[in-house]
mmCIF file of C-alpha atoms and ligand atoms in Angstrom:
data_model
loop_
_atom_site.group_PDB
_atom_site.id
_atom_site.type_symbol
_atom_site.label_atom_id
_atom_site.label_comp_id
_atom_site.label_asym_id
_atom_site.label_seq_id
_atom_site.Cartn_x
_atom_site.Cartn_y
_atom_site.Cartn_z
ATOM 1 C CA UNK A 18 106.051 119.326 93.024
ATOM 2 C CA UNK A 19 102.912 118.194 91.171
ATOM 3 C CA UNK A 20 100.372 116.203 93.162
ATOM 4 C CA UNK A 21 100.977 112.481 93.222
ATOM 5 C CA UNK A 22 98.556 110.099 91.510
ATOM 6 C CA UNK A 23 97.619 107.161 93.701
ATOM 7 C CA UNK A 24 95.595 104.241 92.358
ATOM 8 C CA UNK A 25 93.370 102.263 94.713
ATOM 9 C CA UNK A 26 93.422 98.860 93.010
ATOM 10 C CA UNK A 27 90.479 96.507 93.552
ATOM 11 C CA UNK A 28 91.990 93.021 93.724
ATOM 12 C CA UNK A 29 88.837 90.965 93.196
ATOM 13 C CA UNK A 30 86.688 90.670 90.089
ATOM 14 C CA UNK A 31 84.025 88.079 91.003
ATOM 15 C CA UNK A 32 80.314 88.890 90.767
ATOM 16 C CA UNK A 33 79.073 89.921 94.197
ATOM 17 C CA UNK A 34 82.541 90.994 95.386
ATOM 18 C CA UNK A 35 82.824 93.371 98.321
ATOM 19 C CA UNK A 36 86.058 95.052 97.180
ATOM 20 C CA UNK A 37 84.260 98.108 95.682
ATOM 21 C CA UNK A 38 82.818 98.906 99.138
ATOM 22 C CA UNK A 39 86.265 98.690 100.714
ATOM 23 C CA UNK A 40 87.910 100.674 97.910
ATOM 24 C CA UNK A 41 85.332 103.463 98.121
ATOM 25 C CA UNK A 42 85.815 103.642 101.896
ATOM 26 C CA UNK A 43 89.592 104.029 101.487
ATOM 27 C CA UNK A 44 89.048 106.643 98.769
ATOM 28 C CA UNK A 45 86.624 108.612 100.969
ATOM 29 C CA UNK A 46 89.247 108.769 103.733
ATOM 30 C CA UNK A 47 91.998 109.625 101.246
ATOM 31 C CA UNK A 48 90.030 112.376 99.498
ATOM 32 C CA UNK A 49 89.533 114.214 102.793
ATOM 33 C CA UNK A 50 93.311 114.631 103.086
ATOM 34 C CA UNK A 51 93.580 116.881 99.979
ATOM 35 C CA UNK A 52 97.172 115.759 99.490
ATOM 36 C CA UNK A 53 97.118 113.687 96.265
ATOM 37 C CA UNK A 54 94.891 112.551 93.401
ATOM 38 C CA UNK A 55 93.272 109.290 94.444
ATOM 39 C CA UNK A 56 91.350 107.089 92.018
ATOM 40 C CA UNK A 57 89.789 103.660 92.045
ATOM 41 C CA UNK A 58 91.409 101.280 89.565
ATOM 42 C CA UNK A 59 89.163 98.300 88.875
ATOM 43 C CA UNK A 60 90.992 95.345 87.343
ATOM 44 C CA UNK A 61 87.633 93.977 86.142
ATOM 45 C CA UNK A 62 87.242 96.901 83.729
ATOM 46 C CA UNK A 63 90.401 95.907 81.852
ATOM 47 C CA UNK A 64 89.119 92.425 80.939
ATOM 48 C CA UNK A 65 92.586 90.922 81.076
ATOM 49 C CA UNK A 66 92.552 87.300 79.861
ATOM 50 C CA UNK A 67 94.935 84.837 81.530
ATOM 51 C CA UNK A 68 98.395 86.149 80.737
ATOM 52 C CA UNK A 69 99.861 84.719 77.519
ATOM 53 C CA UNK A 70 96.879 82.583 76.510
ATOM 54 C CA UNK A 71 95.579 84.817 73.723
ATOM 55 C CA UNK A 72 96.664 88.039 72.094
ATOM 56 C CA UNK A 73 95.613 90.790 74.484
ATOM 57 C CA UNK A 74 97.683 93.684 73.178
ATOM 58 C CA UNK A 75 94.839 96.186 73.513
ATOM 59 C CA UNK A 76 93.956 95.215 77.081
ATOM 60 C CA UNK A 77 97.627 95.054 78.099
ATOM 61 C CA UNK A 78 98.295 98.490 76.615
ATOM 62 C CA UNK A 79 95.310 100.023 78.416
ATOM 63 C CA UNK A 80 96.364 98.423 81.707
ATOM 64 C CA UNK A 81 100.008 99.493 81.386
ATOM 65 C CA UNK A 82 98.984 103.022 80.379
ATOM 66 C CA UNK A 83 96.857 103.328 83.503
ATOM 67 C CA UNK A 84 99.625 101.982 85.749
ATOM 68 C CA UNK A 85 102.196 104.267 84.109
ATOM 69 C CA UNK A 86 100.033 107.278 85.026
ATOM 70 C CA UNK A 87 100.205 106.369 88.720
ATOM 71 C CA UNK A 88 102.933 107.186 91.247
ATOM 72 C CA UNK A 89 101.778 104.800 93.948
ATOM 73 C CA UNK A 90 99.158 102.242 94.820
ATOM 74 C CA UNK A 91 96.852 101.037 97.540
ATOM 75 C CA UNK A 92 95.984 97.394 96.953
ATOM 76 C CA UNK A 93 92.581 96.257 98.199
ATOM 77 C CA UNK A 94 93.429 92.633 98.915
ATOM 78 C CA UNK A 95 91.031 89.811 99.737
ATOM 79 C CA UNK A 96 92.171 86.394 100.876
ATOM 80 C CA UNK A 97 91.447 83.473 98.522
ATOM 81 C CA UNK A 98 92.883 80.133 99.680
ATOM 82 C CA UNK A 99 95.467 81.861 101.855
ATOM 83 C CA UNK A 100 96.719 84.041 99.002
ATOM 84 C CA UNK A 101 95.717 86.838 96.642
ATOM 85 C CA UNK A 102 93.133 86.356 93.896
ATOM 86 C CA UNK A 103 94.128 84.887 90.558
ATOM 87 C CA UNK A 104 92.806 88.106 88.988
ATOM 88 C CA UNK A 105 95.242 90.253 90.964
ATOM 89 C CA UNK A 106 98.212 87.968 90.276
ATOM 90 C CA UNK A 107 97.324 88.009 86.578
ATOM 91 C CA UNK A 108 97.097 91.802 86.560
ATOM 92 C CA UNK A 109 100.450 92.050 88.353
ATOM 93 C CA UNK A 110 102.019 89.764 85.719
ATOM 94 C CA UNK A 111 100.741 91.970 82.890
ATOM 95 C CA UNK A 112 103.153 94.829 83.645
ATOM 96 C CA UNK A 113 106.755 95.311 84.661
ATOM 97 C CA UNK A 114 108.265 98.776 84.178
ATOM 98 C CA UNK A 115 104.913 100.396 84.971
ATOM 99 C CA UNK A 116 105.174 98.963 88.503
ATOM 100 C CA UNK A 117 108.880 99.619 89.070
ATOM 101 C CA UNK A 118 110.151 102.169 91.614
ATOM 102 C CA UNK A 119 106.759 103.032 93.066
ATOM 103 C CA UNK A 120 105.270 102.610 96.532
ATOM 104 C CA UNK A 121 102.264 100.652 97.724
ATOM 105 C CA UNK A 122 100.077 100.181 100.748
ATOM 106 C CA UNK A 123 97.887 97.160 101.415
ATOM 107 C CA UNK A 124 94.373 97.099 102.854
ATOM 108 C CA UNK A 125 93.287 93.495 103.263
ATOM 109 C CA UNK A 126 90.315 91.517 104.516
ATOM 110 C CA UNK A 127 89.503 87.937 105.351
ATOM 111 C CA UNK A 128 88.772 85.701 108.316
ATOM 112 C CA UNK A 129 92.106 86.716 109.861
ATOM 113 C CA UNK A 130 92.280 90.138 108.259
ATOM 114 C CA UNK A 131 93.556 88.804 104.939
ATOM 115 C CA UNK A 132 96.995 88.664 106.553
ATOM 116 C CA UNK A 133 98.208 85.616 104.627
ATOM 117 C CA UNK A 134 97.201 87.122 101.282
ATOM 118 C CA UNK A 135 98.834 90.425 102.191
ATOM 119 C CA UNK A 136 102.124 88.718 103.069
ATOM 120 C CA UNK A 137 102.081 86.800 99.755
ATOM 121 C CA UNK A 138 101.537 90.073 97.932
ATOM 122 C CA UNK A 139 104.554 91.619 99.651
ATOM 123 C CA UNK A 140 106.792 88.909 98.161
ATOM 124 C CA UNK A 141 105.469 89.557 94.663
ATOM 125 C CA UNK A 142 105.845 93.320 95.028
ATOM 126 C CA UNK A 143 109.511 92.859 95.923
ATOM 127 C CA UNK A 144 110.095 91.199 92.554
ATOM 128 C CA UNK A 145 108.336 94.098 90.803
ATOM 129 C CA UNK A 146 110.405 96.717 92.647
ATOM 130 C CA UNK A 147 107.365 98.113 94.408
ATOM 131 C CA UNK A 148 108.154 99.383 97.899
ATOM 132 C CA UNK A 149 105.346 98.203 100.186
ATOM 133 C CA UNK A 150 104.868 100.215 103.361
ATOM 134 C CA UNK A 151 104.630 98.795 106.873
ATOM 135 C CA UNK A 152 101.280 100.087 108.127
ATOM 136 C CA UNK A 153 98.630 97.637 106.997
ATOM 137 C CA UNK A 154 94.937 98.032 107.804
ATOM 138 C CA UNK A 155 93.594 94.472 108.163
ATOM 139 C CA UNK A 156 89.807 94.090 108.184
ATOM 140 C CA UNK A 157 87.898 91.153 109.615
ATOM 141 C CA UNK A 158 85.120 89.436 107.687
ATOM 142 C CA UNK A 159 83.503 88.789 111.079
ATOM 143 C CA UNK A 160 83.630 92.192 112.760
ATOM 144 C CA UNK A 161 83.995 94.693 109.893
ATOM 145 C CA UNK A 162 81.277 93.215 107.671
ATOM 146 C CA UNK A 163 77.660 92.253 108.336
ATOM 147 C CA UNK A 164 76.989 88.736 107.073
ATOM 148 C CA UNK A 165 80.377 88.905 105.333
ATOM 149 C CA UNK A 166 78.864 91.158 102.676
ATOM 150 C CA UNK A 167 77.894 94.611 103.997
ATOM 151 C CA UNK A 168 80.965 96.597 104.920
ATOM 152 C CA UNK A 169 80.739 98.307 108.339
ATOM 153 C CA UNK A 170 84.333 99.082 109.313
ATOM 154 C CA UNK A 171 85.226 99.607 112.962
ATOM 155 C CA UNK A 172 86.388 103.150 113.781
ATOM 156 C CA UNK A 173 89.816 101.934 114.872
ATOM 157 C CA UNK A 174 90.851 101.329 111.240
ATOM 158 C CA UNK A 175 90.716 105.030 110.364
ATOM 159 C CA UNK A 176 94.026 105.763 112.097
ATOM 160 C CA UNK A 177 95.705 102.887 110.289
ATOM 161 C CA UNK A 178 94.401 103.915 106.870
ATOM 162 C CA UNK A 179 95.750 107.440 107.359
ATOM 163 C CA UNK A 180 99.070 106.098 108.666
ATOM 164 C CA UNK A 181 99.362 103.815 105.648
ATOM 165 C CA UNK A 182 98.581 106.725 103.286
ATOM 166 C CA UNK A 183 101.197 108.922 105.009
ATOM 167 C CA UNK A 184 103.818 106.259 104.272
ATOM 168 C CA UNK A 185 102.629 105.630 100.696
ATOM 169 C CA UNK A 186 102.791 109.347 99.869
ATOM 170 C CA UNK A 187 106.229 109.797 101.420
ATOM 171 C CA UNK A 188 107.720 106.879 99.505
ATOM 172 C CA UNK A 189 105.819 107.613 96.279
ATOM 173 C CA UNK A 190 107.295 111.113 96.262
ATOM 174 C CA UNK A 191 110.791 109.860 97.019
ATOM 175 C CA UNK A 192 110.691 107.093 94.422
ATOM 176 C CA UNK A 193 109.378 109.436 91.734
ATOM 177 C CA UNK A 194 112.824 111.027 91.686
ATOM 178 C CA UNK A 195 114.308 107.687 90.550
ATOM 179 C CA UNK A 196 112.111 107.346 87.497
ATOM 180 C CA UNK A 197 112.896 108.955 84.136
HETATM 181 C C1 FMN B 13 87.742 80.955 96.277
HETATM 182 C C2 FMN B 13 87.693 81.576 97.631
HETATM 183 C C3 FMN B 13 88.626 81.233 98.584
HETATM 184 C C4 FMN B 13 88.610 81.827 99.841
HETATM 185 N N1 FMN B 13 89.582 81.506 100.740
HETATM 186 C C5 FMN B 13 89.674 82.206 101.878
HETATM 187 C C6 FMN B 13 90.778 81.995 102.757
HETATM 188 O O1 FMN B 13 91.660 81.188 102.521
HETATM 189 N N2 FMN B 13 90.851 82.742 103.882
HETATM 190 C C7 FMN B 13 89.902 83.670 104.198
HETATM 191 O O2 FMN B 13 90.040 84.325 105.218
HETATM 192 N N3 FMN B 13 88.832 83.885 103.388
HETATM 193 C C8 FMN B 13 88.706 83.169 102.241
HETATM 194 N N4 FMN B 13 87.653 83.395 101.405
HETATM 195 C C9 FMN B 13 86.634 84.371 101.783
HETATM 196 C C10 FMN B 13 86.906 85.713 101.112
HETATM 197 O O3 FMN B 13 87.983 86.375 101.714
HETATM 198 C C11 FMN B 13 85.643 86.569 101.179
HETATM 199 O O4 FMN B 13 84.623 85.904 100.462
HETATM 200 C C12 FMN B 13 85.848 87.945 100.607
HETATM 201 O O5 FMN B 13 84.637 88.666 100.672
HETATM 202 C C13 FMN B 13 86.305 87.871 99.173
HETATM 203 O O6 FMN B 13 86.521 89.159 98.654
HETATM 204 P P1 FMN B 13 85.609 89.737 97.465
HETATM 205 O O7 FMN B 13 84.182 89.760 98.016
HETATM 206 O O8 FMN B 13 86.116 91.104 97.203
HETATM 207 O O9 FMN B 13 85.723 88.789 96.311
HETATM 208 C C14 FMN B 13 87.621 82.784 100.155
HETATM 209 C C15 FMN B 13 86.659 83.123 99.179
HETATM 210 C C16 FMN B 13 86.703 82.540 97.938
HETATM 211 C C17 FMN B 13 85.681 82.962 96.892
#
């Protein structure tokens, strides 16, 4: 079977965001496994306007084409007002079939590990027929970042990231057989 393509989706787009540091860390762990093609997918690059407000056919096509090329996802999720970012919700709303019958893991961060945002995301993923895996690395803004801005993850998260990736790969491979 061909190698699976897994997108590591950065959920925040604000200037000064820390999500690229977290995404690159996950990718560095993933790349060492040599078991799939992992790539960073940065929502900010797609310049998606608020869904439905203006014609965004070009941006929507580019976004859906990228998602369609992926077999599974790792969402880098940050907690904004006890939920996911507006940018991530908007990007989720921009596609349907390109999400369906794929697997996803969640790596979140916030004052309590981004747990509330991660649980909100799980509800949305259910509606999009994305199978979200159980193992969930949850990073603390207080102990895994210096001054909330320089990412210094504790060693203990490594086991969880690999466990999450094991589950994402297993389900991504299984779900691929359901898609045309
Ligand atoms: C609008 C806004 C709301 C936030 N609300 C929460 C929150 O409810 N809970 C929390 O733990 N952190 C909250 N934070 C802190 C963010 O989780 C933290 O700034 C994090 O670094 C944001 O991710 P980013 O740097 O990738 O944008 C909030 C930050 C912003 C900008």
